[in-house]
Coordinates of N, CA and C in Angstrom, one line a residue:
M199 N 263.9 -15.2 84.1 CA 264.4 -14.3 85.1 C 264.1 -15.1 86.0
T200 N 265.2 -15.1 87.5 CA 265.2 -15.8 88.3 C 264.9 -15.3 89.6
G201 N 264.5 -15.6 90.9 CA 265.0 -15.1 92.1 C 263.1 -14.8 92.8
I202 N 262.9 -13.9 93.6 CA 262.5 -13.4 93.8 C 261.4 -12.1 93.7
Q203 N 260.6 -11.7 93.2 CA 260.3 -10.7 92.5 C 259.7 -9.7 93.5
P204 N 259.8 -8.5 93.0 CA 258.9 -7.4 94.2 C 257.2 -7.8 93.8
G205 N 256.9 -7.1 95.4 CA 255.7 -7.5 95.1 C 254.8 -8.2 96.6
L206 N 253.8 -7.9 96.6 CA 253.3 -8.6 97.7 C 252.7 -10.3 97.4
H207 N 253.0 -11.1 98.0 CA 253.3 -12.4 97.7 C 252.3 -12.7 99.2
M208 N 250.8 -13.5 99.1 CA 250.3 -14.0 100.0 C 249.8 -15.4 100.2
R209 N 250.0 -15.8 101.2 CA 249.6 -17.7 101.4 C 248.9 -17.7 102.5
G210 N 248.1 -18.8 102.7 CA 247.3 -19.5 104.2 C 246.2 -18.6 103.9
L211 N 245.2 -18.1 102.8 CA 244.0 -17.5 103.1 C 242.8 -18.2 102.8
E212 N 243.2 -19.7 102.4 CA 242.0 -20.7 102.5 C 241.5 -20.6 103.8
R213 N 240.4 -21.4 103.6 CA 239.3 -21.3 105.1 C 240.1 -22.0 106.5
G214 N 240.4 -21.5 107.3 CA 241.1 -22.5 108.6 C 242.9 -22.3 108.1
G215 N 242.8 -21.2 107.2 CA 244.3 -21.2 106.7 C 245.0 -20.4 107.9
F216 N 245.9 -20.3 107.9 CA 247.1 -19.1 108.5 C 247.8 -18.4 107.7
P217 N 247.4 -17.2 107.8 CA 248.0 -16.2 106.4 C 249.2 -15.9 107.0
I218 N 250.2 -15.8 105.9 CA 251.5 -15.4 105.4 C 251.3 -14.3 104.5
A219 N 252.3 -13.0 104.6 CA 252.0 -12.2 103.7 C 253.6 -12.0 103.6
D220 N 254.2 -11.8 102.5 CA 255.7 -11.0 102.2 C 255.7 -9.8 101.0
W221 N 256.0 -8.6 101.5 CA 256.3 -7.5 100.7 C 257.5 -7.4 100.5
L222 N 257.9 -7.4 99.0 CA 259.3 -7.2 98.7 C 259.2 -5.9 97.7
C223 N 259.7 -4.8 98.3 CA 259.9 -3.4 97.4 C 260.9 -3.3 96.8
A224 N 260.3 -2.4 95.4 CA 261.7 -2.5 94.1 C 262.9 -2.0 95.0
C225 N 263.2 -1.5 96.4 CA 264.3 -1.0 96.7 C 265.1 -2.2 97.6
G226 N 264.4 -3.4 98.0 CA 265.2 -4.4 98.4 C 264.7 -4.7 99.7
H227 N 263.7 -3.5 100.1 CA 263.1 -4.0 101.9 C 262.5 -5.0 101.8
H228 N 262.3 -6.1 102.8 CA 261.4 -6.7 103.2 C 260.8 -6.7 104.4
E229 N 259.5 -6.8 104.2 CA 258.4 -7.8 105.5 C 257.8 -8.4 105.5
R230 N 257.5 -9.2 106.2 CA 256.6 -10.6 106.5 C 255.7 -10.2 107.6
A231 N 254.5 -10.5 107.4 CA 253.5 -10.4 108.1 C 253.1 -11.8 108.5
R232 N 252.5 -12.4 109.8 CA 252.0 -13.6 110.3 C 250.8 -13.1 110.9
G233 N 249.6 -14.1 110.1 CA 248.6 -14.1 111.3 C 247.3 -12.8 110.5
R234 N 246.1 -13.1 111.0 CA 245.2 -12.2 109.7 C 245.2 -10.8 110.2
K235 N 245.2 -10.3 111.5 CA 245.6 -8.7 111.6 C 246.6 -8.1 111.0
A236 N 247.6 -9.1 111.3 CA 248.9 -8.7 110.9 C 248.8 -8.5 108.9
V237 N 248.3 -9.2 108.3 CA 248.2 -9.4 106.7 C 247.6 -8.4 106.6
T238 N 246.5 -8.2 107.2 CA 245.5 -7.1 106.8 C 246.2 -5.3 107.1
E239 N 246.7 -5.2 108.1 CA 247.8 -3.9 108.3 C 248.7 -3.8 107.4
L240 N 249.5 -4.6 107.0 CA 250.7 -4.6 105.9 C 249.6 -4.5 104.3
T241 N 248.6 -5.5 104.4 CA 247.9 -5.4 102.8 C 247.2 -3.6 102.6
T242 N 247.2 -2.9 104.1 CA 246.3 -1.9 103.5 C 247.8 -0.8 103.6
R243 N 248.9 -0.9 104.2 CA 249.4 -0.3 104.3 C 250.5 0.3 102.7
V244 N 250.9 -1.1 102.0 CA 251.9 -1.0 101.4 C 251.1 -1.0 99.8
R245 N 251.8 0.1 99.0 CA 251.3 0.1 97.9 C 252.3 -0.3 96.7
V246 N 252.1 -1.8 95.9 CA 252.8 -2.2 95.4 C 253.2 -1.0 93.8
G247 N 254.4 -1.0 93.5 CA 254.9 -0.2 92.6 C 255.2 0.8 93.2
H248 N 255.6 1.2 94.2 CA 255.7 2.0 94.7 C 256.5 2.6 96.3
C249 N 257.5 2.6 96.2 CA 258.5 2.7 97.5 C 258.2 3.6 98.0
L250 N 258.2 3.2 99.5 CA 257.6 4.1 100.8 C 258.9 4.3 101.7
H251 N 260.3 3.6 101.0 CA 261.5 4.1 101.5 C 262.4 5.1 100.8
R252 N 262.0 5.3 99.8 CA 263.1 6.5 99.3 C 262.3 8.1 98.8
A253 N 262.6 8.5 99.5 CA 261.6 10.0 99.4 C 262.0 10.6 98.0
T254 N 260.9 11.3 97.4 CA 261.1 11.4 95.7 C 261.4 13.1 95.8
P255 N 262.1 13.6 95.1 CA 262.5 14.8 95.3 C 261.4 15.8 95.9
E256 N 260.8 15.4 95.3 CA 258.9 16.3 96.0 C 259.3 16.6 97.5
E257 N 259.1 15.1 98.0 CA 259.0 14.7 99.1 C 260.4 15.8 100.2
I258 N 261.5 15.6 99.3 CA 262.5 15.9 99.9 C 262.2 17.5 100.5
R259 N 261.9 18.2 99.2 CA 261.4 19.6 99.4 C 260.7 20.1 100.7
R260 N 259.4 18.9 100.5 CA 258.6 19.8 101.7 C 259.2 19.1 102.9
N261 N 260.0 18.7 103.2 CA 260.3 18.3 104.5 C 261.0 19.1 104.8
A262 N 262.4 19.7 103.9 CA 263.3 20.6 104.3 C 262.4 21.9 104.4
A263 N 261.5 22.5 104.0 CA 260.4 24.0 104.3 C 260.1 23.6 105.9

């Protein structure tokens, strides 16, 4: 298999490095965070393997009520 795999990919975490995180959701949504604060916020918000961009049938029913 080739190409970028869905998931959270981080680099620059070594001491003195500039952290960068890329999150590719299974639905194709991509986000990039640069800097320690932004990377921390991204890593606390995303859940690998769980799409935040597609509503489940249960969520659709809950929002319709």
